[in-house]
XYZ file of C-alpha atoms in Angstrom:
738
model
C -54.253 -25.290 -24.406
C -54.729 -22.661 -26.984
C -55.489 -19.129 -25.917
C -58.962 -17.759 -26.847
C -59.477 -15.053 -29.330
C -59.521 -12.228 -26.603
C -56.001 -13.125 -25.451
C -54.957 -13.010 -29.077
C -56.349 -9.792 -29.516
C -54.744 -8.247 -26.516
C -51.454 -9.806 -27.583
C -51.814 -8.174 -30.921
C -52.952 -4.542 -29.918
C -51.556 -4.033 -26.364
C -49.002 -0.990 -26.654
C -45.231 -2.410 -26.246
C -43.663 -2.078 -22.920
C -41.238 1.075 -22.752
C -37.599 0.159 -23.007
C -36.031 0.103 -19.748
C -32.917 2.307 -19.407
C -30.103 2.068 -16.655
C -27.156 4.321 -15.733
C -23.889 2.586 -16.258
C -20.562 3.974 -14.723
C -17.793 2.915 -17.034
C -13.904 2.946 -16.047
C -13.221 6.125 -17.906
C -12.779 9.839 -16.842
C -16.256 10.857 -17.531
C -17.936 13.287 -15.106
C -20.893 10.512 -14.548
C -22.511 7.411 -15.853
C -23.856 6.863 -19.550
C -27.504 5.681 -20.125
C -27.869 2.250 -21.941
C -30.981 0.171 -22.688
C -31.783 -3.335 -21.181
C -32.646 -6.040 -23.429
C -35.787 -7.597 -22.674
C -34.426 -11.071 -21.749
C -31.624 -9.515 -19.406
C -31.937 -9.059 -15.572
C -29.979 -6.162 -14.058
C -30.182 -4.271 -10.943
C -28.369 -1.349 -9.278
C -24.797 -2.611 -8.588
C -24.987 -5.176 -11.431
C -21.447 -5.480 -13.241
C -22.198 -5.488 -17.105
C -20.408 -5.160 -20.442
C -21.409 -2.317 -22.585
C -20.448 -0.779 -25.929
C -18.325 2.542 -25.641
C -17.435 3.810 -28.984
C -16.070 0.877 -30.925
C -14.857 -1.046 -27.889
C -16.660 -3.369 -25.436
C -15.977 -2.220 -21.746
C -17.180 -3.324 -18.266
C -19.096 -0.898 -16.220
C -21.520 -1.039 -13.115
C -25.265 0.005 -13.035
C -25.199 2.995 -11.131
C -27.558 4.850 -8.735
C -27.542 8.118 -10.696
C -29.839 9.048 -13.602
C -27.413 8.935 -16.205
C -27.701 11.410 -19.355
C -31.009 13.416 -19.293
C -33.302 13.794 -22.046
C -32.025 10.782 -24.084
C -34.520 8.960 -26.474
C -34.431 5.325 -25.005
C -34.799 4.131 -28.610
C -31.400 5.826 -29.677
C -29.511 4.201 -26.633
C -26.984 1.212 -27.287
C -27.980 -1.837 -25.215
C -25.982 -3.659 -22.520
C -24.218 -6.528 -24.192
C -23.697 -8.856 -21.109
C -24.385 -9.036 -17.512
C -21.799 -10.805 -15.554
C -22.635 -13.589 -13.026
C -21.223 -12.013 -10.062
C -22.829 -10.374 -7.181
C -23.865 -6.893 -7.619
C -21.590 -4.015 -5.856
C -23.338 -3.373 -2.569
C -24.971 0.115 -1.898
C -22.261 0.691 0.813
C -19.487 0.088 -1.689
C -21.351 2.366 -4.357
C -21.654 5.225 -1.719
C -17.939 4.737 -0.954
C -16.971 5.165 -4.493
C -19.065 8.263 -4.872
C -17.554 9.764 -1.590
C -14.140 9.259 -2.893
C -14.687 10.790 -6.256
C -16.421 13.779 -4.699
C -13.609 14.356 -2.100
C -10.635 13.851 -4.145
C -12.379 15.530 -7.352
C -11.728 12.470 -9.316
C -14.108 11.121 -12.145
C -16.259 8.408 -10.404
C -15.458 5.959 -13.310
C -11.730 5.938 -12.573
C -12.612 5.399 -8.613
C -15.007 2.560 -9.543
C -12.378 1.055 -11.871
C -10.274 0.468 -8.698
C -13.046 -1.792 -7.406
C -13.196 -3.775 -10.563
C -9.419 -4.643 -10.890
C -10.155 -8.220 -11.866
C -12.326 -8.206 -15.022
C -11.746 -11.969 -15.488
C -13.223 -12.823 -12.218
C -16.644 -11.314 -13.098
C -17.964 -14.631 -14.333
C -17.825 -17.614 -11.964
C -14.510 -19.587 -11.765
C -14.952 -22.658 -14.027
C -15.446 -26.084 -12.325
C -12.207 -28.237 -12.124
C -12.049 -32.100 -13.199
C -12.059 -34.518 -10.475
C -12.356 -38.174 -9.406
C -15.057 -40.084 -7.422
C -15.042 -43.714 -6.259
C -17.292 -46.148 -8.267
C -18.452 -49.548 -7.273
C -15.850 -50.960 -9.524
C -12.860 -52.744 -7.900
C -9.198 -53.077 -9.327
C -7.917 -56.394 -10.669
C -5.219 -56.126 -8.310
C -5.361 -54.424 -5.021
C -1.641 -53.105 -4.057
C -0.979 -51.364 -0.625
C -0.957 -47.891 -2.826
C -4.223 -48.502 -4.369
C -5.788 -49.586 -0.853
C -4.631 -46.362 0.491
C -6.314 -44.386 -2.267
C -9.444 -46.317 -1.965
C -9.722 -45.936 1.610
C -9.286 -42.202 1.221
C -11.938 -41.792 -1.553
C -14.258 -44.194 0.251
C -16.541 -41.469 2.014
C -17.891 -40.590 -1.465
C -16.209 -36.919 -1.884
C -14.824 -35.782 -4.934
C -11.188 -35.428 -5.214
C -8.764 -33.756 -7.749
C -6.151 -36.214 -9.025
C -3.037 -34.465 -7.597
C -4.777 -33.942 -4.409
C -5.686 -37.546 -3.807
C -1.993 -38.812 -4.969
C -0.547 -36.319 -2.302
C -2.911 -37.394 0.395
C -2.470 -40.926 -0.207
C 1.211 -40.608 -0.529
C 1.341 -42.182 -4.090
C 2.285 -41.125 -7.632
C -0.406 -39.983 -9.992
C 0.374 -43.023 -12.013
C -1.380 -45.161 -9.224
C -4.520 -42.959 -9.773
C -4.309 -43.247 -13.571
C -4.415 -46.978 -13.263
C -7.429 -47.041 -11.094
C -9.252 -44.715 -13.553
C -8.351 -47.015 -16.488
C -9.972 -49.967 -14.561
C -13.250 -47.956 -13.974
C -12.491 -47.646 -10.191
C -13.101 -43.824 -10.565
C -15.185 -41.757 -12.544
C -14.821 -38.249 -13.671
C -16.859 -35.386 -11.889
C -16.669 -31.716 -11.919
C -15.764 -29.986 -8.604
C -15.899 -26.394 -7.382
C -12.592 -24.664 -7.773
C -10.576 -24.943 -4.421
C -10.621 -21.669 -2.057
C -7.921 -19.136 -2.396
C -6.806 -19.805 1.328
C -7.952 -22.091 3.855
C -10.528 -20.489 6.244
C -8.904 -19.166 9.467
C -9.876 -20.349 12.971
C -10.326 -17.468 15.401
C -9.682 -20.008 18.394
C -6.711 -22.109 16.653
C -4.409 -21.045 19.661
C -4.575 -19.343 22.694
C -3.344 -15.951 22.374
C -0.269 -15.079 24.305
C -0.851 -11.730 26.034
C 0.645 -10.114 28.878
C -0.846 -7.546 31.235
C -0.670 -4.379 28.999
C -1.416 -6.345 26.108
C -4.440 -8.049 27.662
C -5.686 -4.719 28.715
C -5.347 -3.294 25.390
C -7.071 -6.381 23.856
C -10.165 -6.053 26.066
C -10.561 -2.590 25.101
C -10.361 -3.468 21.325
C -12.714 -6.533 21.995
C -15.266 -4.211 23.714
C -15.326 -1.867 20.649
C -15.668 -4.593 18.232
C -18.449 -6.361 20.078
C -20.653 -3.495 20.620
C -20.564 -2.668 16.892
C -21.141 0.505 14.642
C -18.408 2.708 13.831
C -15.731 3.888 15.808
C -11.891 4.386 15.210
C -9.312 2.840 17.742
C -5.573 3.839 17.674
C -3.264 1.680 19.112
C -0.222 3.565 19.948
C 2.602 1.310 21.002
C 6.216 1.189 21.097
C 8.178 -0.922 18.583
C 8.011 -4.543 19.795
C 5.136 -4.044 22.200
C 2.820 -6.531 20.822
C 0.485 -4.472 18.942
C -0.126 -7.193 16.173
C -0.989 -9.929 18.626
C -3.531 -7.199 20.243
C -5.108 -6.392 16.998
C -5.313 -10.192 15.984
C -7.847 -10.174 18.965
C -10.131 -8.003 17.156
C -9.654 -10.043 14.113
C -10.874 -13.152 15.857
C -13.827 -11.450 17.348
C -15.001 -10.315 13.871
C -14.365 -13.792 12.374
C -16.479 -15.289 15.189
C -19.316 -12.815 14.115
C -19.059 -14.096 10.774
C -17.877 -11.079 8.890
C -14.858 -10.327 6.926
C -11.701 -8.241 7.753
C -9.214 -6.277 5.836
C -5.803 -5.713 7.250
C -3.838 -2.929 5.127
C 0.092 -3.074 5.088
C 2.106 -0.281 3.783
C 4.631 -2.611 1.888
C 4.680 -5.877 0.021
C 8.000 -6.483 1.872
C 6.244 -6.840 5.037
C 3.657 -9.468 3.992
C 5.814 -12.702 4.463
C 6.703 -12.360 7.765
C 3.220 -11.032 8.545
C 1.632 -14.068 6.901
C 3.571 -16.448 9.002
C 2.330 -14.843 12.180
C -1.125 -14.791 11.070
C -0.828 -18.438 10.438
C 0.683 -19.330 13.634
C -2.469 -17.313 15.328
C -5.333 -18.665 13.204
C -4.108 -21.802 11.364
C -4.249 -20.505 7.996
C -2.845 -17.442 5.943
C -5.014 -14.587 4.962
C -5.497 -14.172 1.267
C -3.052 -11.446 -0.300
C -3.797 -8.376 -2.477
C -0.952 -6.402 -3.886
C 0.683 -5.640 -7.266
C 3.004 -8.650 -7.042
C 0.185 -11.134 -7.180
C -0.481 -13.360 -10.158
C -3.319 -12.749 -12.579
C -4.933 -16.006 -11.598
C -4.655 -15.516 -7.764
C -5.785 -11.930 -8.285
C -8.932 -13.180 -9.928
C -9.577 -15.758 -7.413
C -9.166 -13.579 -4.359
C -11.355 -10.762 -5.953
C -14.003 -13.380 -6.773
C -13.977 -14.964 -3.317
C -13.906 -11.540 -1.659
C -17.150 -10.660 -3.168
C -18.945 -13.914 -2.449
C -17.619 -13.876 0.920
C -15.680 -17.120 0.856
C -12.407 -15.187 1.757
C -12.548 -14.035 5.332
C -9.520 -12.062 5.799
C -7.461 -10.141 3.164
C -4.013 -8.542 3.841
C -2.895 -6.156 1.269
C -1.569 -2.923 0.074
C -3.647 0.262 -0.289
C -5.471 -0.996 -3.435
C -7.164 -3.583 -1.126
C -9.256 -0.967 0.456
C -11.479 -1.055 -2.927
C -12.190 -4.530 -2.996
C -16.087 -5.122 -2.932
C -16.306 -7.314 0.068
C -19.727 -9.242 0.803
C -19.821 -8.754 4.590
C -16.810 -6.598 5.670
C -16.838 -5.925 9.347
C -13.352 -4.593 10.320
C -10.458 -2.830 8.700
C -6.973 -2.752 10.558
C -4.584 -0.176 9.245
C -0.916 -1.276 10.289
C 1.712 1.317 10.443
C -0.918 4.016 9.848
C 1.571 6.871 9.826
C 3.241 5.411 6.714
C 3.562 7.620 3.508
C 3.157 4.429 1.229
C -0.649 4.674 2.204
C -0.858 7.809 -0.215
C -1.586 7.226 -3.926
C -0.274 9.787 -6.327
C -1.363 8.452 -9.487
C -4.681 9.240 -11.418
C -6.872 8.956 -8.197
C -4.784 10.579 -5.299
C -6.242 9.332 -1.998
C -4.726 8.455 1.534
C -5.694 4.810 2.120
C -5.605 5.434 6.030
C -8.155 8.274 5.936
C -10.266 6.480 3.024
C -10.372 3.474 5.431
C -11.944 5.456 8.176
C -14.650 6.703 5.603
C -15.379 3.279 4.395
C -15.867 1.961 7.916
C -18.155 4.985 8.591
C -20.374 4.508 5.571
C -20.795 0.869 6.355
C -20.924 1.205 10.120
C -18.098 -0.816 11.439
C -15.033 -0.200 13.585
C -11.491 0.519 12.101
C -8.287 0.107 14.037
C -5.293 2.069 13.314
C -1.849 1.175 14.497
C 1.658 2.529 14.749
C 4.590 3.057 17.006
C 4.770 6.810 15.741
C 1.431 7.698 14.863
C 0.649 10.588 12.502
C 0.170 14.045 13.924
C -3.395 13.859 12.414
C -4.065 10.494 14.480
C -2.545 11.937 17.523
C -4.899 15.076 17.416
C -7.957 12.916 16.662
C -6.912 10.837 19.768
C -6.480 13.687 22.261
C -9.791 15.348 21.075
C -11.737 12.238 21.669
C -12.616 11.381 18.080
C -10.492 8.248 18.333
C -10.118 5.923 21.195
C -6.445 5.709 21.829
C -4.847 2.657 23.322
C -1.576 3.095 24.670
C 1.348 0.285 25.135
C 4.389 1.882 26.600
C 6.399 -1.237 27.056
C 7.868 -4.012 25.039
C 6.528 -7.471 24.915
C 8.425 -9.924 27.446
C 9.968 -6.844 29.210
C 12.459 -6.475 26.280
C 14.158 -2.982 26.931
C 14.257 -0.262 24.306
C 17.560 0.406 22.730
C 19.922 2.854 24.524
C 20.157 5.848 21.777
C 23.054 8.200 21.497
C 23.587 11.132 19.345
C 27.031 11.154 17.472
C 27.919 14.673 16.846
C 29.830 14.531 13.517
C 31.534 17.856 14.168
C 33.484 16.224 17.084
C 33.718 12.758 15.634
C 34.223 13.204 11.843
C 34.996 10.280 9.651
C 38.312 9.754 8.013
C 38.809 11.642 4.848
C 36.614 10.011 1.961
C 34.698 8.112 4.509
C 31.055 8.448 5.935
C 31.085 6.513 9.125
C 32.419 8.260 12.402
C 35.124 6.248 14.437
C 32.262 5.921 17.259
C 30.086 4.096 14.900
C 32.874 1.722 13.333
C 33.847 0.974 17.192
C 30.204 -0.040 17.959
C 29.838 -2.214 14.777
C 33.117 -4.019 15.681
C 32.162 -4.686 19.315
C 28.619 -6.027 17.889
C 29.866 -8.492 15.299
C 32.595 -9.691 17.653
C 29.687 -10.631 20.042
C 27.867 -12.829 17.178
C 25.380 -10.170 16.989
C 23.985 -8.025 14.014
C 24.470 -4.447 13.295
C 22.092 -2.349 10.859
C 23.161 0.729 9.077
C 20.411 2.927 7.758
C 20.853 5.377 5.020
C 17.728 6.616 3.092
C 19.446 6.991 -0.171
C 19.709 4.390 -2.956
C 22.610 3.733 -5.201
C 26.233 4.538 -4.661
C 26.172 8.372 -4.811
C 23.552 10.937 -5.499
C 25.636 13.193 -7.663
C 28.636 12.579 -10.131
C 30.620 15.601 -11.221
C 33.786 16.358 -13.082
C 36.567 17.958 -11.093
C 38.008 19.622 -14.207
C 35.067 21.613 -15.470
C 32.483 21.068 -12.966
C 30.044 19.143 -15.158
C 27.068 17.536 -13.249
C 25.435 14.570 -14.656
C 21.825 15.566 -14.882
C 18.773 13.784 -16.337
C 17.818 14.662 -19.664
C 14.124 14.559 -18.994
C 13.957 15.670 -15.181
C 15.237 18.423 -13.107
C 17.090 16.004 -11.014
C 20.702 14.534 -10.824
C 21.541 11.126 -12.036
C 22.308 8.769 -9.188
C 25.248 6.439 -9.586
C 24.684 2.775 -9.199
C 28.073 1.138 -9.091
C 26.762 -2.307 -8.485
C 25.059 -1.990 -12.023
C 27.463 0.412 -13.605
C 24.890 2.828 -14.206
C 23.740 6.411 -13.797
C 19.931 6.548 -13.221
C 17.234 8.892 -12.719
C 14.903 8.038 -9.874
C 12.011 10.121 -11.209
C 11.651 8.771 -14.560
C 13.870 5.694 -14.723
C 16.331 6.975 -17.488
C 19.639 5.276 -17.265
C 22.918 5.302 -19.308
C 26.187 3.541 -18.652
C 28.486 5.131 -16.240
C 31.013 6.890 -18.502
C 34.804 6.900 -18.051
C 35.334 10.565 -19.306
C 33.533 13.974 -18.888
C 31.100 14.510 -21.850
C 31.623 18.317 -21.233
C 35.559 18.571 -21.599
C 36.546 15.135 -22.488
C 38.823 14.744 -19.436
C 39.320 11.084 -18.456
C 39.558 9.760 -14.925
C 38.428 12.963 -13.167
C 34.824 12.037 -12.451
C 34.095 12.053 -8.715
C 31.035 10.725 -6.880
C 29.555 13.121 -4.272
C 27.845 12.023 -1.152
C 26.942 8.391 -0.164
C 24.355 5.991 -0.839
C 23.806 2.375 0.477
C 26.186 1.064 -2.203
C 28.861 3.376 -1.120
C 28.360 2.564 2.599
C 28.771 -0.871 1.761
C 32.230 -0.368 0.246
C 33.303 1.662 3.250
C 32.135 -1.400 5.638
C 33.807 -4.098 3.297
C 37.079 -1.862 3.802
C 36.875 -1.934 7.704
C 35.250 -5.230 8.198
C 36.442 -7.424 5.341
C 35.515 -10.896 6.988
C 31.965 -9.713 7.853
C 28.855 -11.022 5.919
C 27.295 -7.981 4.637
C 23.725 -7.620 2.934
C 22.340 -4.606 1.217
C 18.537 -3.943 1.255
C 17.368 -1.604 -1.380
C 14.218 -1.831 -3.579
C 16.504 -1.246 -6.666
C 18.860 -4.156 -6.105
C 16.168 -6.835 -5.941
C 12.605 -7.901 -6.672
C 10.147 -8.872 -3.935
C 11.037 -12.621 -4.075
C 14.601 -12.043 -3.483
C 13.937 -9.418 -0.796
C 11.988 -11.835 1.085
C 14.757 -14.428 1.087
C 17.333 -11.843 2.178
C 14.948 -11.015 4.961
C 14.891 -14.586 6.175
C 18.499 -14.920 5.962
C 18.907 -11.943 8.279
C 16.254 -13.565 10.740
C 18.294 -16.855 10.749
C 21.492 -14.887 11.632
C 23.210 -15.555 8.095
C 24.431 -11.661 7.962
C 26.559 -9.706 10.407
C 26.063 -6.182 8.911
C 22.806 -5.261 7.216
C 22.915 -1.757 5.271
C 19.393 -0.789 3.969
C 17.117 2.272 2.955
C 13.645 2.765 4.418
C 12.717 -0.916 3.660
C 14.398 -1.826 7.006
C 12.083 0.486 8.796
C 8.918 -1.340 8.027
C 8.004 -3.601 11.116
C 10.714 -6.388 10.511
C 11.689 -8.215 13.557
C 15.453 -9.188 13.429
C 16.299 -11.374 16.599
C 19.922 -10.774 16.541
C 19.888 -6.979 15.982
C 21.490 -5.120 18.786
C 23.031 -2.147 16.951
C 21.270 0.477 14.767
C 23.456 3.073 13.187
C 21.822 6.123 11.254
C 24.418 7.323 8.925
C 22.715 10.706 8.067
C 20.054 11.565 10.821
C 19.659 14.984 9.220
C 18.821 13.758 5.670
C 15.076 14.050 5.825
C 15.292 17.572 7.626
C 16.957 19.078 4.509
C 13.881 20.232 2.726
C 10.814 22.569 2.967
C 8.346 19.976 3.487
C 6.024 21.030 6.332
C 5.915 17.226 7.617
C 9.931 17.056 7.405
C 10.227 17.010 11.344
C 7.472 14.520 11.750
C 8.513 12.144 9.118
C 12.071 12.187 10.210
C 11.246 11.542 13.886
C 8.858 8.532 12.662
C 11.320 7.023 10.426
C 14.377 7.246 12.812
C 12.165 5.786 15.737
C 11.008 3.074 13.519
C 14.632 2.189 12.355
C 16.075 2.278 15.743
C 13.179 0.061 16.870
C 14.595 -2.784 15.001
C 17.067 -3.296 17.911
C 16.735 -5.572 20.948
C 13.511 -6.825 20.135
C 14.152 -10.085 21.705
C 15.516 -8.819 24.716
C 19.173 -8.479 24.085
C 21.017 -5.262 25.300
C 20.897 -3.010 22.396
C 22.108 0.455 21.215
C 21.304 3.044 18.766
C 23.975 5.606 17.333
C 22.804 8.704 15.169
C 25.110 10.483 13.166
C 24.050 14.147 13.062
C 25.569 17.698 12.434
C 22.604 19.090 14.425
C 22.403 17.236 17.801
C 20.275 19.898 19.336
C 17.439 19.646 16.734
C 14.297 19.001 18.648
C 13.651 15.767 16.474
C 17.080 14.362 17.613
C 16.595 15.494 21.265
C 13.239 13.693 21.186
C 14.448 10.567 19.773
C 17.370 9.959 22.119
C 15.339 10.988 25.110
C 12.447 8.477 24.163
C 10.012 11.541 24.928
C 7.663 11.111 22.144
C 4.943 12.989 23.705
C 7.040 16.143 24.109
C 7.911 16.082 20.440
C 4.244 15.620 19.410
C 3.080 18.467 21.658
C 5.908 20.722 20.104
C 4.747 19.597 16.659
C 1.177 20.005 17.142
C 1.452 23.435 18.688
C 3.607 24.615 15.624
C 0.807 23.206 13.061
C -1.937 24.865 14.961
C 0.017 28.237 14.853
C 0.507 27.919 11.003
C -3.204 26.515 10.542
C -1.582 23.485 9.006
C -3.190 19.940 8.843
C -5.128 18.716 10.900
C -5.840 22.443 11.936
C -5.977 23.778 8.515
C -6.641 22.009 4.958
C -4.270 21.874 1.936
C -4.770 21.100 -1.649
C -2.039 20.933 -4.528
C -2.720 21.815 -7.962
C 0.017 20.933 -10.414
C -0.039 22.129 -14.108
C 2.148 20.241 -16.400
C 2.857 20.626 -20.204
C 5.466 19.944 -22.863
C 6.805 23.492 -22.759
C 7.476 25.804 -19.895
C 5.325 28.678 -21.422
C 2.258 26.477 -21.730
C 2.467 25.309 -18.036
C 3.013 28.618 -16.716
C 0.347 30.392 -18.788
C -2.174 27.855 -17.806
C -1.233 27.986 -14.106
C -1.588 31.851 -14.253
C -4.943 31.656 -15.916
C -6.024 29.384 -13.139
C -4.952 31.630 -10.589
C -6.762 34.540 -12.120
C -9.948 32.605 -12.051
C -9.766 31.772 -8.428
C -12.982 32.827 -6.491
C -12.621 35.179 -3.457
C -13.503 33.043 -0.497
C -13.007 33.928 3.084
C -10.658 31.515 4.868
C -9.190 30.020 1.703
C -5.816 31.428 0.227
C -4.294 30.409 -2.928
C -0.463 30.520 -3.297
C 1.542 30.604 -6.674
C 1.876 29.754 -9.118
C 5.674 28.726 -8.924
C 7.763 26.223 -10.609
C 7.470 22.987 -8.562
C 10.755 21.870 -6.816
C 11.157 19.213 -9.436
C 10.131 21.491 -12.219
C 10.933 18.939 -15.070
C 9.672 15.280 -14.982
C 9.713 12.897 -17.859
C 10.056 15.964 -20.453
C 7.183 17.811 -18.846
C 7.444 21.211 -17.239
C 5.746 21.653 -13.960
C 4.021 24.686 -12.072
C 2.550 24.243 -8.686
C -0.289 26.289 -6.984
C -1.071 25.580 -3.215
C -4.426 26.107 -1.865
C -4.562 26.698 1.958
C -7.673 26.892 3.916
C -9.062 26.702 7.459
C -10.215 23.293 8.813
C -13.982 24.117 8.037
C -13.193 25.349 4.476
C -15.109 23.807 1.553
C -11.845 23.184 -0.372
C -13.855 21.034 -2.998
C -16.170 23.813 -3.875
C -13.473 26.423 -4.233
C -11.567 24.082 -6.675
C -14.742 23.011 -8.752
C -15.296 26.780 -9.143
C -11.548 27.529 -9.909
C -11.596 25.026 -12.606
C -14.985 25.935 -14.243
C -13.947 29.420 -14.405
C -10.235 28.707 -15.495
C -8.756 27.872 -18.683
C -9.470 24.523 -20.272
C -6.868 22.069 -20.903
C -5.855 22.173 -24.328
C -2.882 20.800 -26.237
C -0.381 19.102 -23.948
C -1.559 20.945 -20.751
C -2.685 18.635 -17.891
C -3.977 19.722 -14.255
C -3.813 17.381 -11.535
C -5.549 17.966 -8.119
C -4.187 16.554 -4.766
C -6.480 16.990 -1.849
C -4.188 16.640 1.465
C -1.044 16.577 -0.442
C 1.654 14.440 1.313
C 4.504 15.358 -1.249
C 5.570 18.973 -2.034
C 7.932 18.193 -4.954
């Protein structure tokens, strides 16, 4: 029906509707979102993932809550070019991004970028080609064809490979049936990234202490809301099985779970344990994931199809549909700290994310961080203790080897005490682990004639010899060069000497003493993730007698035949000015020695040290962790160090030393006078040169209630602006002091 004249008149003379504008946060270091216009035929809402023009490029972004740029004429704005067909980022996720940006003083666009790490996943996954049974029948019905048709008789669509596998036939059998019209082509939804876990797949195997701990965790999960539980249990106490009960209860509630792990190397063994309990593996999220799987996991986490994700720290920024629980395993681990672009600690940010969305978070460790211990003792966290190992397995007997009384033979690094222990262990068909947290063959190479030391041309660090690869390598920037046969300074041949041991050198010494033993060296620079997993499987199967490794071996592995752990240099972590040196050494050595005797075999730990009276050494061998933590907490409180005080690091870097120092001094001069906050420096960073850039450091020290962020914002606003090659990096709550 035609409109009457009054309708036409109104259509002609009604004023045009105003152009709608929205703020869009784009993945770049801008201080806030930019304003864009919305085309009339496009529907967007706050949180929508969109594509927008930025200069000559098209970039993705998120429609944000802020007002965007002020005072901009809508007619001059560029329009959004596309709205992706994926669910919008929820309000709680947008609040989390804003909170992290404000706390770390990072551009919010860079934080949002971490939540949008799979741009190819923004549109729905394409349908895949499948087959469905028709009314047709084949000319000849063979047993193979009959099996195929019986499976497809229910009318569901199948992929060709899936149907062939299920029927136990080759795909050529399927092709023959398709040609005869028995199957028709249909389009099916893409398969899920992983099967859905079943919270009641098996009955959990829990003993007295584990049952009590699990009941506490379940009570916290069932009552809902935000709260933090800390599972503090000795190595091998069944912590994983306990928090699996929290995972199961969350799944029964129809919500999603995120399990954070510090290292990819842990993932394979964890996935198997998870599958044994829930009948399916969780989805993985880490840097080694293929692009296709990354897209699938991101997409299905957003839609809620993926119920459990196990991943590295970056998984914290996945925009889940209905997240109901976060587990932070090995919560003390330094790997949770990101020190690139956006500096954050995933453990702390996990607590923040849970608070914003009002759900529980569980922290897990055999050696909790001092911060978590203090939060537990003050009542902020509910601490659940597991003092004994699962199955009544005993903790290893630990002994200190005083290297002043039992020195190694000339040119060696293993004391006679440790060598005897290794010999007795492998004679019994059991395994020994030697731990040294130093990669390569030797940390320093020098000339015995002129004293020349091989240093990185781009960094203020020595080149580490890697004899297996015949290279000298810098562990800061990756620079490498072939190991020379003469001194470049004086030209003398055959007078270069390797100083100090790395794991490769320990392996050489072990080969000399135990030539018949099967030895495996575990180090991140010797293998990729796939080979590392194969080596770990070989150790579990008993295909190695002696394992020599760096901190990779401290990460929660379960080696059934491991009965001796030898710490080659227990003092190594104490030899620096890091205020967390004692804590980290205690945690690392406790975790390493905890690899022994987990299946009930009598086990031992030998720690080679030149400081047997050091409080860390005494705490480890006595097994009195509480005494160590009490002492460490008292020392922290006296010095007003975290968690009783706050720290922030400012690193100024530039192409020349003069530029970096001048800018750092300018920042110091611009610092506001604030009660309770003190600015130290500038001084050259311990690693004063990295990748050709000179580095100066300032350290901000404040009391617990100090407004560190306001202080730093004022300092940066009043200080000199970054020009030329100068770059300023802020690190709130620093973990590294290099």
